Coordinates of C-alpha atoms in Angstrom, one line a residue:
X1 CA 109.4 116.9 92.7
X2 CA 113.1 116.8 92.6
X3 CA 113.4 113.8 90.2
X4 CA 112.0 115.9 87.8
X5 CA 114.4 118.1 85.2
X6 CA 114.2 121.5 84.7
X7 CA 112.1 120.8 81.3
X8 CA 109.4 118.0 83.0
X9 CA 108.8 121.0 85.9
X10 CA 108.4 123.9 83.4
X11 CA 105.7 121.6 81.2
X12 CA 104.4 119.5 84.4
X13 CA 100.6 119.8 84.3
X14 CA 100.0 120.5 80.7
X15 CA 100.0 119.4 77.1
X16 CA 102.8 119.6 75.4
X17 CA 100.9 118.4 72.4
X18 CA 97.4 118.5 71.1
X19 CA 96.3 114.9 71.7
X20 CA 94.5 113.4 69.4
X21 CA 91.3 111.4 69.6
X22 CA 92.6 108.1 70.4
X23 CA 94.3 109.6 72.9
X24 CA 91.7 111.0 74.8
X25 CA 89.5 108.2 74.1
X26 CA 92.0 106.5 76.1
X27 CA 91.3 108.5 79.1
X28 CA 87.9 109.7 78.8
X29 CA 85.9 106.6 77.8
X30 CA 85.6 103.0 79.2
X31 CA 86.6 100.3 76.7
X32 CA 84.0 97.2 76.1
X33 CA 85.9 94.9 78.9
X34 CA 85.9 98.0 81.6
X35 CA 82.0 98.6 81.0
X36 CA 81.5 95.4 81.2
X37 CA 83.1 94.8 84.6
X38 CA 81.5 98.6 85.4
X39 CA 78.3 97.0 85.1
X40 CA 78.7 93.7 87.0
X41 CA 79.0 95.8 90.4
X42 CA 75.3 95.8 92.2
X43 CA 74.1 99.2 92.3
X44 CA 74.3 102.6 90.4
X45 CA 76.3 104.3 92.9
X46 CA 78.6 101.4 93.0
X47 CA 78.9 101.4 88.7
X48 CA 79.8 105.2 88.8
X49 CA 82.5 104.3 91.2
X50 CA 84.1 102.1 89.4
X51 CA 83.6 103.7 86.5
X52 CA 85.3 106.7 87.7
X53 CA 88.1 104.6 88.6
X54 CA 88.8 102.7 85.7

């Protein structure tokens, strides 16, 4: 991680903020498009997958 400064190392991995709930919607929920694509794969396993990926 030598492209990193000195600051970006010492805070790499946490928050440096509290982030609020749009944030973490952002990251922790699908929006309407990426469920519906979520759902359009065949089978549950499959819809988890993507899911998690999205």
């Amino acid at each position: 991680m030598a492209f990193l400064t000195d600051e970006q190392r010492r805070t790499y991995g946490t928050f440096t903020q509290v982030p609020d709930d749009g944030q973490l919607a952002g990251y922790f929920l699908l929006d309407r498009d990426a469920r519906r694509r979520t759902m359009a794969c065949r089978g549950a396993r499959s819809q988890v997958g993507y899911g998690v990926q999205q």
